[in-house]
Short mmCIF file of N, CA and C in Angstrom, two decimals:
data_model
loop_
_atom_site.label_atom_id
_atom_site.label_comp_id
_atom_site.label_asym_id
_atom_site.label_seq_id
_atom_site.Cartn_x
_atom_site.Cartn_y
_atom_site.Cartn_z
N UNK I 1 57.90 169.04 74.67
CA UNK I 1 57.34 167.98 75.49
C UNK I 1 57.89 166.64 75.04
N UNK I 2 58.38 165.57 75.93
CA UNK I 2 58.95 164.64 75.60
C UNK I 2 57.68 163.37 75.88
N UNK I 3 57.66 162.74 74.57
CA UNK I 3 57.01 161.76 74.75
C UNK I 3 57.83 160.03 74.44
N UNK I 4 57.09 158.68 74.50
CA UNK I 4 57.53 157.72 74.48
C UNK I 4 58.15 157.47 73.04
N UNK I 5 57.33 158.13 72.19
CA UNK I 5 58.58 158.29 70.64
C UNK I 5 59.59 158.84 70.45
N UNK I 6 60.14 159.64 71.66
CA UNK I 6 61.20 160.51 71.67
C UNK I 6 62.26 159.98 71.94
N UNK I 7 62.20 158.71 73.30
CA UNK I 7 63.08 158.51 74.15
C UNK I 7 63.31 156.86 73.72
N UNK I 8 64.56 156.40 73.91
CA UNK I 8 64.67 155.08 73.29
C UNK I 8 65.41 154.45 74.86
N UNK I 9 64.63 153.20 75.15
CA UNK I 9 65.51 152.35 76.36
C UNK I 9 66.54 151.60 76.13
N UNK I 10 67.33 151.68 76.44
CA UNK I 10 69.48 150.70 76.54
C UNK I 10 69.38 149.89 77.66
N UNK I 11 69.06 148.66 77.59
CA UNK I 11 69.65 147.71 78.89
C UNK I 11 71.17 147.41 79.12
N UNK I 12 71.61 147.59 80.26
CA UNK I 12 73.18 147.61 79.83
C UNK I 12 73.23 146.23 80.68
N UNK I 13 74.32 144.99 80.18
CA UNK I 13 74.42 143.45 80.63
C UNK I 13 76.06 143.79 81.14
N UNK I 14 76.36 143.14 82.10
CA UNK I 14 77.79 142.64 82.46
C UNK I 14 77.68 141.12 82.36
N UNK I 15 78.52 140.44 81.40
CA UNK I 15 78.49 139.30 81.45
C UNK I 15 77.03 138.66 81.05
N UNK I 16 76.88 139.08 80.59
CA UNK I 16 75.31 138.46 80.15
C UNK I 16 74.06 138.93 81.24
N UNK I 17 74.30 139.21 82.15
CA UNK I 17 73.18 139.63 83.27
C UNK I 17 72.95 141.01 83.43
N UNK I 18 71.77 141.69 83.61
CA UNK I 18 71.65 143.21 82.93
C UNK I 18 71.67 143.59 84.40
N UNK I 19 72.21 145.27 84.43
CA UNK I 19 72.48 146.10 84.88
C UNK I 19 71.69 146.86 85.47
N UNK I 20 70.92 147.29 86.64
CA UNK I 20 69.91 148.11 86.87
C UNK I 20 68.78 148.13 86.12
N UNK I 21 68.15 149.29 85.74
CA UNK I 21 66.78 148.76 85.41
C UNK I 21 66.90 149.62 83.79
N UNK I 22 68.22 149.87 83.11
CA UNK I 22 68.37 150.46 82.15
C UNK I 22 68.99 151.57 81.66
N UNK I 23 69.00 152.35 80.82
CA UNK I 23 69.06 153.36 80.37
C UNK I 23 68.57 154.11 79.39
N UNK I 24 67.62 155.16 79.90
CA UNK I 24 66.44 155.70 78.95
C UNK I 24 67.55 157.14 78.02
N UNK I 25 67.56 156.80 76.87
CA UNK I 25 67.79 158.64 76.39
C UNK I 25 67.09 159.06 75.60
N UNK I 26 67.26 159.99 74.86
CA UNK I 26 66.83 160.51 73.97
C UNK I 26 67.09 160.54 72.48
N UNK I 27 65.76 160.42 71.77
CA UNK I 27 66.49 159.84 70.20
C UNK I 27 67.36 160.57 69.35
N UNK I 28 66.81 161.91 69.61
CA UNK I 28 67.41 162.69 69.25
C UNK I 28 68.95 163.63 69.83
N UNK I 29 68.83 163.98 70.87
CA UNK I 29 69.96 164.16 71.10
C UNK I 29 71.16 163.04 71.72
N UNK I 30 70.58 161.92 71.92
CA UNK I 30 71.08 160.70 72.91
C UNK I 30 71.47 161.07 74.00
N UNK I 31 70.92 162.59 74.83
CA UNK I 31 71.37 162.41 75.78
C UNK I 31 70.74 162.10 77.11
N UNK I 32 71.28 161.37 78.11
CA UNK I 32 70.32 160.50 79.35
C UNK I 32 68.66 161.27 79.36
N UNK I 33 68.27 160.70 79.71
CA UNK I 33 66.73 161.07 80.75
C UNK I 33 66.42 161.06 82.32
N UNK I 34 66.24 161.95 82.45
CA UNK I 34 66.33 161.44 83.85
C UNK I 34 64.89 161.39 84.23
N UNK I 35 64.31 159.98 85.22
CA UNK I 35 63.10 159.63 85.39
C UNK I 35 62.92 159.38 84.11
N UNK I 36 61.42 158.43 84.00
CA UNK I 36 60.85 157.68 83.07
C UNK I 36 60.22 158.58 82.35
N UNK I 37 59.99 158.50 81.15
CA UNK I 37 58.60 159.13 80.48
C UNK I 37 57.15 158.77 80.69
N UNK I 38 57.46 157.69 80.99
CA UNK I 38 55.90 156.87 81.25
C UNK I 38 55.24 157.75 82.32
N UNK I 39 56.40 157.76 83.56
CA UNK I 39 55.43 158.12 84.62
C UNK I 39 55.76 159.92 84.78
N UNK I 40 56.37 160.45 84.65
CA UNK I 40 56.33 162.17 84.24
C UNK I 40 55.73 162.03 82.78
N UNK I 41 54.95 163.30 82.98
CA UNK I 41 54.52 163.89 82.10
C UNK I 41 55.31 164.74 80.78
N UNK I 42 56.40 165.12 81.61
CA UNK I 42 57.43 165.93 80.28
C UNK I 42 58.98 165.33 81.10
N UNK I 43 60.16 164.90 80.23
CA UNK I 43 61.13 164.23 80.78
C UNK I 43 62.04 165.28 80.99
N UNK I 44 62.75 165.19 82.45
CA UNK I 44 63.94 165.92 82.31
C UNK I 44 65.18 165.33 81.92
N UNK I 45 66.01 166.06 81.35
CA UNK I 45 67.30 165.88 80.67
C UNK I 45 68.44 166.17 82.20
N UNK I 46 69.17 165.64 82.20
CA UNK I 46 70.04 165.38 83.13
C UNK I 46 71.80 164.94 82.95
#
């Protein structure tokens, strides 16, 4: 089960001004998340 200690957020900037609304992964494997943790209950990997 993936919780909010698991998953770490990346804002990505071009030029100083950020990029969409982020990039969530995982601490452990670093790899993406797909959808939030906040609002699912268990995160899928993607």
């Amino acid at each position: 089960m993936m919780n909010e200690s698991n998953v770490k957020k990346i804002k990505i900037t071009v030029n100083g001004k950020p990029v969409g609304n982020g990039l969530i992964i995982d601490k452990v494997t670093y790899a993406p998340v797909q959808g939030s943790a906040r609002t699912k209950g268990e995160g899928e990997r993607g």
